[in-house]
Amino acid sequence: MNSYKITGFDHCEMYVSNAKQAAHYYRTTFGFQPIAYRGLETDSRDKVSYVLKQNKIRYVITSPLDGSSLIGEHIKKHGDGIKDVSFTVNNAESAWKETTSRGALNIQEPTLVEDENGEAVVATIQTFGDTTHTFVERNNYHGAFLPGYEMYDPKELVAEPTGLVHIDHIVGNQPDGEMQTVCQFYEKVFGWHRFWTVDDKDINTDYSSLRSIVMANDNEIIKMPINEPADGLKKSQIQEFIDFYKNAGVQHIAMSTKDIIRTVRKLKSNGVEFLPTPETYYDSLSQRIGNIYEDINTLKELGILVDKDENGYMLQIFTKPVQDRPTLFYEIIQRKGSQSFGKGNFKALFESIEREQKLRGNL
Ligand code: FE2
């Protein structure tokens, strides 16, 4: 039993080379509202961050003001990517003490931060690659985001929400042979358990394959699939990620919606690019899935995938990478009972990804 409780994903911080433009992208395409800011105007001399929010999802988009800083080094090595996956906890000091005493590497000791809106405690540990986990204890904070950030509410920068509600899961890609070690880290350091697994016999196309273990915390609010490439005839998409990210890192973030058709229509009209789904995928969909509420022709028009398990079904779709390196992308997911991770879709999805990989000359 842990002495602290994780109540959800708090936020994800990404390091990018141009936070101002990235914030514009997340606002105008995914519909995230800027809510807080730190930068030269708020006396942050070395970095600038925009905090964007939609329902329960928060992203912190950070750029260095000096390229020789650690943030600059991170971007030079990895390109734009997710640096930190934060958890909201009831006690950040306990979370830090417990995880570091069980072997996690300290990045930042528990630190009290405060301003006129209250106080919060944050602490950070290392996880896979250069990625970190921050514990955020914010029960006594009532400002826009956290102390150190100013409220940011320019009237001309209003986002139109796209129906994204919360983070369903966050996936970490590992180099070949490191998946088990990372899962053991989450078991030992956090006391998490294996929620679902898939091996290369379940997922392979003619070319590539992967292995994946979904790690979950005790109340299963947090789910983090951990992937590694598996040998195939050609290069696994996981290996392509590792080659371009230069190490382990966050591959995708799945964001939930209560109406995937509306959300995907809106995202497409806003310019979000999705992986195409082969039309033949829909030929036998009814036989595989049975009756569903959504119109199959609409799903086909939008390229939305469907999978089911004994508890129900789920709909999902994946974006193309959101930066030039084939690294971070997003998943849009609507669960209707099913808690699965779309095993039935992997073949169609992999074939689609491989067509893109081929275009990039990486297959
Ligand atoms: Fe996913």
Tab-separated table of C-alpha atoms and ligand atoms in Angstrom:
chain	number	residue	atom	x	y	z
A	1	MET	CA	0.000	0.000	0.000
A	2	ASN	CA	1.311	3.443	-0.868
A	3	SER	CA	1.196	6.169	1.780
A	4	TYR	CA	-0.034	8.659	-0.840
A	5	LYS	CA	-2.780	8.615	-3.443
A	6	ILE	CA	-2.616	9.484	-7.149
A	7	THR	CA	-5.882	11.068	-8.232
A	8	GLY	CA	-5.132	11.588	-11.924
A	9	PHE	CA	-2.782	12.859	-14.602
A	10	ASP	CA	-2.095	16.456	-13.546
A	11	HIS	CA	-0.469	17.752	-16.731
A	12	CYS	CA	2.147	16.918	-19.344
A	13	GLU	CA	5.011	19.290	-20.004
A	14	MET	CA	6.510	19.326	-23.473
A	15	TYR	CA	9.816	20.897	-24.455
A	16	VAL	CA	9.594	22.518	-27.884
A	17	SER	CA	11.744	24.939	-29.816
A	18	ASN	CA	9.017	27.554	-30.263
A	19	ALA	CA	6.447	27.494	-27.449
A	20	LYS	CA	4.536	30.481	-28.770
A	21	GLN	CA	3.818	28.790	-32.093
A	22	ALA	CA	3.197	25.358	-30.534
A	23	ALA	CA	0.646	26.942	-28.158
A	24	HIS	CA	-1.066	28.460	-31.175
A	25	TYR	CA	-1.228	24.999	-32.806
A	26	TYR	CA	-2.757	23.300	-29.739
A	27	ARG	CA	-5.284	26.126	-29.368
A	28	THR	CA	-6.448	26.358	-32.975
A	29	THR	CA	-6.357	22.645	-33.876
A	30	PHE	CA	-7.102	20.674	-30.674
A	31	GLY	CA	-9.053	23.505	-29.030
A	32	PHE	CA	-6.967	24.026	-25.878
A	33	GLN	CA	-7.487	27.283	-24.040
A	34	PRO	CA	-4.379	29.176	-22.825
A	35	ILE	CA	-4.854	29.714	-19.072
A	36	ALA	CA	-1.441	30.567	-17.636
A	37	TYR	CA	1.960	31.856	-18.695
A	38	ARG	CA	5.463	32.440	-17.468
A	39	GLY	CA	8.193	34.226	-19.385
A	40	LEU	CA	10.267	37.384	-19.415
A	41	GLU	CA	7.197	39.469	-18.475
A	42	THR	CA	6.754	37.409	-15.301
A	43	ASP	CA	10.471	37.491	-14.484
A	44	SER	CA	11.212	34.009	-15.792
A	45	ARG	CA	14.582	34.776	-17.408
A	46	ASP	CA	15.577	31.350	-18.720
A	47	LYS	CA	12.386	29.733	-20.001
A	48	VAL	CA	8.916	30.499	-21.240
A	49	SER	CA	5.817	28.320	-20.739
A	50	TYR	CA	2.229	28.436	-21.910
A	51	VAL	CA	-0.324	26.354	-19.998
A	52	LEU	CA	-3.289	25.164	-22.049
A	53	LYS	CA	-6.393	23.423	-20.803
A	54	GLN	CA	-9.477	21.615	-22.060
A	55	ASN	CA	-11.742	19.995	-19.467
A	56	LYS	CA	-9.362	17.843	-17.357
A	57	ILE	CA	-6.413	17.898	-19.778
A	58	ARG	CA	-3.553	20.340	-19.194
A	59	TYR	CA	-0.419	20.804	-21.295
A	60	VAL	CA	2.536	22.967	-20.352
A	61	ILE	CA	4.446	24.006	-23.466
A	62	THR	CA	7.962	25.182	-22.640
A	63	SER	CA	10.863	26.663	-24.629
A	64	PRO	CA	14.288	27.755	-23.396
A	65	LEU	CA	15.356	31.371	-23.710
A	66	ASP	CA	18.949	30.142	-23.870
A	67	GLY	CA	19.745	27.220	-26.171
A	68	SER	CA	22.685	26.021	-24.051
A	69	SER	CA	20.369	25.253	-21.117
A	70	LEU	CA	19.222	21.751	-20.177
A	71	ILE	CA	15.948	22.409	-22.010
A	72	GLY	CA	17.904	23.432	-25.092
A	73	GLU	CA	19.998	20.253	-24.867
A	74	HIS	CA	16.819	18.184	-24.532
A	75	ILE	CA	15.364	19.714	-27.690
A	76	LYS	CA	18.631	19.339	-29.581
A	77	LYS	CA	18.719	15.622	-28.800
A	78	HIS	CA	15.047	14.633	-28.930
A	79	GLY	CA	13.345	17.322	-30.981
A	80	ASP	CA	9.990	18.508	-29.638
A	81	GLY	CA	8.613	16.016	-27.136
A	82	ILE	CA	7.101	15.239	-23.750
A	83	LYS	CA	9.528	15.901	-20.919
A	84	ASP	CA	7.308	15.341	-17.906
A	85	VAL	CA	4.199	13.333	-17.098
A	86	SER	CA	2.759	14.740	-13.872
A	87	PHE	CA	0.420	13.105	-11.394
A	88	THR	CA	-1.910	14.910	-9.018
A	89	VAL	CA	-1.333	13.466	-5.535
A	90	ASN	CA	-2.726	14.115	-2.058
A	91	ASN	CA	0.802	14.259	-0.606
A	92	ALA	CA	3.767	15.079	-2.858
A	93	GLU	CA	6.334	14.665	-0.097
A	94	SER	CA	5.160	11.114	0.686
A	95	ALA	CA	5.074	10.249	-3.015
A	96	TRP	CA	8.633	11.517	-3.478
A	97	LYS	CA	9.934	9.871	-0.272
A	98	GLU	CA	8.371	6.550	-1.083
A	99	THR	CA	9.440	6.385	-4.732
A	100	THR	CA	12.998	7.572	-4.089
A	101	SER	CA	13.401	5.190	-1.134
A	102	ARG	CA	12.385	2.386	-3.492
A	103	GLY	CA	15.048	3.317	-6.026
A	104	ALA	CA	13.735	6.207	-8.139
A	105	LEU	CA	16.297	8.861	-9.016
A	106	ASN	CA	15.600	12.291	-7.526
A	107	ILE	CA	15.255	15.248	-9.891
A	108	GLN	CA	13.649	17.772	-7.537
A	109	GLU	CA	13.065	17.344	-3.821
A	110	PRO	CA	9.618	18.294	-2.475
A	111	THR	CA	9.336	22.059	-2.883
A	112	LEU	CA	6.678	24.374	-1.490
A	113	VAL	CA	5.659	27.000	-4.032
A	114	GLU	CA	3.250	29.788	-3.169
A	115	ASP	CA	1.691	33.020	-4.361
A	116	GLU	CA	-1.391	35.086	-3.508
A	117	ASN	CA	-3.647	32.205	-4.676
A	118	GLY	CA	-2.335	29.673	-2.206
A	119	GLU	CA	0.362	27.051	-2.061
A	120	ALA	CA	1.317	23.798	-3.728
A	121	VAL	CA	4.018	21.180	-3.288
A	122	VAL	CA	5.856	19.721	-6.271
A	123	ALA	CA	8.533	17.016	-6.461
A	124	THR	CA	10.072	15.242	-9.439
A	125	ILE	CA	11.692	11.875	-10.121
A	126	GLN	CA	13.277	10.314	-13.183
A	127	THR	CA	11.605	7.618	-15.275
A	128	PHE	CA	12.448	6.089	-18.693
A	129	GLY	CA	14.920	7.913	-20.957
A	130	ASP	CA	15.087	11.626	-20.134
A	131	THR	CA	11.419	11.622	-19.110
A	132	THR	CA	10.365	12.603	-15.585
A	133	HIS	CA	7.340	12.263	-13.308
A	134	THR	CA	6.322	15.240	-11.200
A	135	PHE	CA	4.049	14.857	-8.178
A	136	VAL	CA	1.740	17.849	-7.779
A	137	GLU	CA	-0.096	18.451	-4.510
A	138	ARG	CA	-2.510	21.269	-5.256
A	139	ASN	CA	-5.390	20.987	-2.731
A	140	ASN	CA	-4.456	24.377	-1.262
A	141	TYR	CA	-3.969	26.190	-4.544
A	142	HIS	CA	-6.716	28.184	-6.234
A	143	GLY	CA	-4.936	30.009	-9.056
A	144	ALA	CA	-5.041	29.285	-12.799
A	145	PHE	CA	-2.295	26.638	-12.725
A	146	LEU	CA	0.538	26.746	-10.190
A	147	PRO	CA	2.535	29.440	-8.380
A	148	GLY	CA	5.153	30.909	-10.717
A	149	TYR	CA	2.672	31.242	-13.566
A	150	GLU	CA	0.445	34.223	-14.194
A	151	MET	CA	-3.086	33.973	-15.377
A	152	TYR	CA	-3.164	34.327	-19.133
A	153	ASP	CA	-6.453	35.199	-20.698
A	154	PRO	CA	-6.041	37.288	-23.822
A	155	LYS	CA	-9.515	37.947	-25.195
A	156	GLU	CA	-8.422	37.437	-28.802
A	157	LEU	CA	-7.056	33.938	-28.104
A	158	VAL	CA	-10.260	32.092	-27.293
A	159	ALA	CA	-10.189	28.388	-28.167
A	160	GLU	CA	-13.173	26.481	-29.492
A	161	PRO	CA	-13.267	23.227	-27.480
A	162	THR	CA	-13.263	20.004	-29.504
A	163	GLY	CA	-14.814	17.742	-26.847
A	164	LEU	CA	-11.586	16.311	-25.425
A	165	VAL	CA	-12.211	15.382	-21.789
A	166	HIS	CA	-9.371	13.612	-20.021
A	167	ILE	CA	-6.151	11.659	-20.570
A	168	ASP	CA	-7.021	7.981	-20.973
A	169	HIS	CA	-3.445	6.688	-21.153
A	170	ILE	CA	0.129	7.737	-21.976
A	171	VAL	CA	2.466	5.391	-23.821
A	172	GLY	CA	6.223	5.077	-23.308
A	173	ASN	CA	8.405	3.547	-26.049
A	174	GLN	CA	11.527	1.688	-24.928
A	175	PRO	CA	14.554	0.422	-26.859
A	176	ASP	CA	14.546	-3.309	-27.658
A	177	GLY	CA	14.916	-5.450	-24.538
A	178	GLU	CA	14.080	-2.729	-22.017
A	179	MET	CA	10.303	-3.083	-21.650
A	180	GLN	CA	10.455	-5.571	-18.757
A	181	THR	CA	12.976	-3.461	-16.820
A	182	VAL	CA	10.762	-0.377	-17.116
A	183	CYS	CA	7.657	-2.338	-16.055
A	184	GLN	CA	9.589	-3.692	-13.065
A	185	PHE	CA	10.502	-0.086	-12.194
A	186	TYR	CA	6.790	0.845	-12.064
A	187	GLU	CA	6.057	-2.269	-9.978
A	188	LYS	CA	8.888	-1.720	-7.519
A	189	VAL	CA	8.962	2.063	-7.242
A	190	PHE	CA	5.226	2.835	-7.557
A	191	GLY	CA	3.609	-0.502	-6.635
A	192	TRP	CA	1.689	-0.534	-9.942
A	193	HIS	CA	0.414	-3.718	-11.603
A	194	ARG	CA	0.208	-5.179	-15.104
A	195	PHE	CA	-3.239	-4.351	-16.468
A	196	TRP	CA	-2.989	-5.839	-19.974
A	197	THR	CA	-0.281	-7.225	-22.183
A	198	VAL	CA	0.253	-7.991	-25.807
A	199	ASP	CA	3.165	-9.779	-27.431
A	200	ASP	CA	4.575	-10.024	-30.895
A	201	LYS	CA	2.409	-13.043	-31.719
A	202	ASP	CA	-0.680	-10.853	-31.331
A	203	ILE	CA	0.638	-7.928	-33.295
A	204	ASN	CA	2.563	-8.261	-36.434
A	205	THR	CA	2.203	-7.396	-40.046
A	206	ASP	CA	4.482	-8.701	-42.753
A	207	TYR	CA	6.993	-6.155	-41.597
A	208	SER	CA	7.018	-5.177	-37.999
A	209	SER	CA	5.885	-5.965	-34.554
A	210	LEU	CA	5.831	-4.761	-30.976
A	211	ARG	CA	5.413	-5.931	-27.428
A	212	SER	CA	3.419	-3.922	-24.924
A	213	ILE	CA	2.549	-4.120	-21.228
A	214	VAL	CA	0.010	-1.682	-19.791
A	215	MET	CA	0.997	-0.593	-16.276
A	216	ALA	CA	-1.769	0.738	-14.001
A	217	ASN	CA	-1.817	2.267	-10.529
A	218	ASP	CA	-3.897	0.770	-7.704
A	219	ASN	CA	-7.148	2.590	-8.588
A	220	GLU	CA	-6.415	2.203	-12.333
A	221	ILE	CA	-6.883	5.932	-12.982
A	222	ILE	CA	-3.375	6.017	-14.426
A	223	LYS	CA	-2.565	3.686	-17.294
A	224	MET	CA	0.798	3.697	-19.020
A	225	PRO	CA	1.419	1.159	-21.773
A	226	ILE	CA	5.141	0.403	-22.118
A	227	ASN	CA	6.225	-0.699	-25.615
A	228	GLU	CA	9.326	-2.168	-27.145
A	229	PRO	CA	10.026	-3.121	-30.764
A	230	ALA	CA	9.991	-6.756	-31.815
A	231	ASP	CA	11.865	-8.305	-34.692
A	232	GLY	CA	10.039	-8.297	-37.995
A	233	LEU	CA	11.043	-8.442	-41.618
A	234	LYS	CA	11.482	-4.690	-41.565
A	235	LYS	CA	11.810	-1.928	-39.014
A	236	SER	CA	9.217	-1.683	-36.228
A	237	GLN	CA	7.492	1.697	-35.810
A	238	ILE	CA	8.789	1.579	-32.204
A	239	GLN	CA	12.356	1.328	-33.501
A	240	GLU	CA	11.687	4.252	-35.843
A	241	PHE	CA	10.609	6.304	-32.793
A	242	ILE	CA	13.748	5.285	-30.841
A	243	ASP	CA	15.969	6.163	-33.814
A	244	PHE	CA	14.526	9.657	-34.078
A	245	TYR	CA	13.868	10.426	-30.405
A	246	LYS	CA	17.347	9.039	-29.642
A	247	ASN	CA	16.129	7.244	-26.553
A	248	ALA	CA	13.056	6.030	-24.689
A	249	GLY	CA	10.232	8.568	-24.551
A	250	VAL	CA	6.521	9.262	-24.711
A	251	GLN	CA	5.098	7.947	-27.993
A	252	HIS	CA	1.460	8.966	-27.708
A	253	ILE	CA	-1.123	10.458	-25.400
A	254	ALA	CA	-4.679	9.151	-25.677
A	255	MET	CA	-7.355	11.775	-24.999
A	256	SER	CA	-10.966	10.767	-24.402
A	257	THR	CA	-14.129	12.227	-25.883
A	258	LYS	CA	-17.819	11.540	-25.257
A	259	ASP	CA	-18.613	11.917	-28.983
A	260	ILE	CA	-15.763	10.781	-31.201
A	261	ILE	CA	-17.590	11.579	-34.442
A	262	ARG	CA	-18.112	15.213	-33.496
A	263	THR	CA	-14.610	15.531	-32.052
A	264	VAL	CA	-12.855	14.025	-35.086
A	265	ARG	CA	-14.932	16.077	-37.544
A	266	LYS	CA	-13.954	19.224	-35.697
A	267	LEU	CA	-10.278	18.266	-35.402
A	268	LYS	CA	-10.120	17.457	-39.115
A	269	SER	CA	-11.695	20.749	-40.083
A	270	ASN	CA	-9.161	22.457	-37.785
A	271	GLY	CA	-6.305	20.819	-39.699
A	272	VAL	CA	-5.330	17.852	-37.489
A	273	GLU	CA	-3.935	15.094	-39.719
A	274	PHE	CA	-5.001	11.522	-38.959
A	275	LEU	CA	-3.616	8.203	-40.135
A	276	PRO	CA	-5.796	6.947	-42.972
A	277	THR	CA	-7.650	3.671	-42.433
A	278	PRO	CA	-7.914	1.272	-45.388
A	279	GLU	CA	-11.489	1.137	-46.722
A	280	THR	CA	-11.417	-2.653	-46.578
A	281	TYR	CA	-11.218	-2.375	-42.776
A	282	TYR	CA	-14.949	-1.577	-42.751
A	283	ASP	CA	-16.004	-4.475	-45.019
A	284	SER	CA	-16.205	-7.004	-42.209
A	285	LEU	CA	-16.537	-4.600	-39.281
A	286	SER	CA	-20.175	-5.474	-38.467
A	287	GLN	CA	-19.355	-9.182	-38.336
A	288	ARG	CA	-16.399	-8.582	-36.056
A	289	ILE	CA	-17.993	-6.028	-33.729
A	290	GLY	CA	-21.745	-6.727	-33.883
A	291	ASN	CA	-24.261	-3.936	-33.517
A	292	ILE	CA	-22.977	-0.553	-32.475
A	293	TYR	CA	-24.712	2.784	-32.022
A	294	GLU	CA	-22.561	4.670	-34.551
A	295	ASP	CA	-23.208	4.568	-38.301
A	296	ILE	CA	-20.483	2.472	-39.982
A	297	ASN	CA	-20.444	4.717	-43.055
A	298	THR	CA	-19.703	7.748	-40.876
A	299	LEU	CA	-16.892	5.867	-39.147
A	300	LYS	CA	-15.538	4.889	-42.565
A	301	GLU	CA	-15.731	8.469	-43.828
A	302	LEU	CA	-13.697	9.645	-40.830
A	303	GLY	CA	-11.398	6.591	-40.570
A	304	ILE	CA	-12.410	5.764	-36.983
A	305	LEU	CA	-11.465	2.275	-35.726
A	306	VAL	CA	-13.614	0.069	-33.473
A	307	ASP	CA	-12.641	-2.766	-31.134
A	308	LYS	CA	-14.518	-4.737	-28.516
A	309	ASP	CA	-14.006	-6.984	-25.548
A	310	GLU	CA	-16.344	-8.777	-23.137
A	311	ASN	CA	-17.341	-5.483	-21.462
A	312	GLY	CA	-18.290	-3.450	-24.510
A	313	TYR	CA	-16.618	-1.622	-27.348
A	314	MET	CA	-14.392	1.380	-27.959
A	315	LEU	CA	-13.711	3.738	-30.854
A	316	GLN	CA	-10.275	5.191	-31.566
A	317	ILE	CA	-8.229	7.046	-34.151
A	318	PHE	CA	-4.596	8.160	-34.289
A	319	THR	CA	-3.082	11.378	-35.547
A	320	LYS	CA	0.043	11.555	-37.633
A	321	PRO	CA	3.136	12.745	-35.705
A	322	VAL	CA	2.655	16.382	-34.651
A	323	GLN	CA	6.239	17.444	-35.382
A	324	ASP	CA	8.673	16.688	-38.218
A	325	ARG	CA	10.432	13.841	-36.433
A	326	PRO	CA	8.204	10.699	-36.503
A	327	THR	CA	7.877	10.720	-32.711
A	328	LEU	CA	4.962	12.073	-30.602
A	329	PHE	CA	1.370	11.646	-31.827
A	330	TYR	CA	-2.090	11.614	-30.257
A	331	GLU	CA	-4.939	9.139	-29.987
A	332	ILE	CA	-8.590	10.133	-29.700
A	333	ILE	CA	-10.620	7.489	-27.865
A	334	GLN	CA	-14.234	6.958	-26.838
A	335	ARG	CA	-14.866	4.026	-24.531
A	336	LYS	CA	-18.251	2.362	-24.473
A	337	GLY	CA	-17.645	-0.244	-21.784
A	338	SER	CA	-14.457	-1.713	-23.209
A	339	GLN	CA	-11.253	-1.117	-21.271
A	340	SER	CA	-9.149	-2.688	-24.020
A	341	PHE	CA	-6.265	-1.180	-25.925
A	342	GLY	CA	-7.517	-2.005	-29.402
A	343	LYS	CA	-5.708	-5.265	-30.083
A	344	GLY	CA	-8.167	-6.014	-32.909
A	345	ASN	CA	-7.111	-2.794	-34.646
A	346	PHE	CA	-3.378	-3.274	-34.482
A	347	LYS	CA	-3.094	-4.992	-37.848
A	348	ALA	CA	-5.004	-2.289	-39.764
A	349	LEU	CA	-3.224	0.394	-37.776
A	350	PHE	CA	0.238	-1.019	-38.333
A	351	GLU	CA	-0.369	-1.331	-42.044
A	352	SER	CA	-1.381	2.319	-42.110
A	353	ILE	CA	1.655	3.382	-40.054
A	354	GLU	CA	3.951	1.366	-42.298
A	355	ARG	CA	2.699	3.088	-45.404
A	356	GLU	CA	3.724	6.374	-43.738
A	357	GLN	CA	7.053	4.906	-42.608
A	358	LYS	CA	7.747	3.843	-46.200
A	359	LEU	CA	7.069	7.393	-47.409
A	360	ARG	CA	9.648	8.588	-44.866
A	361	GLY	CA	12.189	6.032	-46.123
A	362	ASN	CA	12.279	4.375	-42.685
A	363	LEU	CA	10.920	0.911	-43.398
B	1	FE2	FE	-3.126	4.123	-27.169
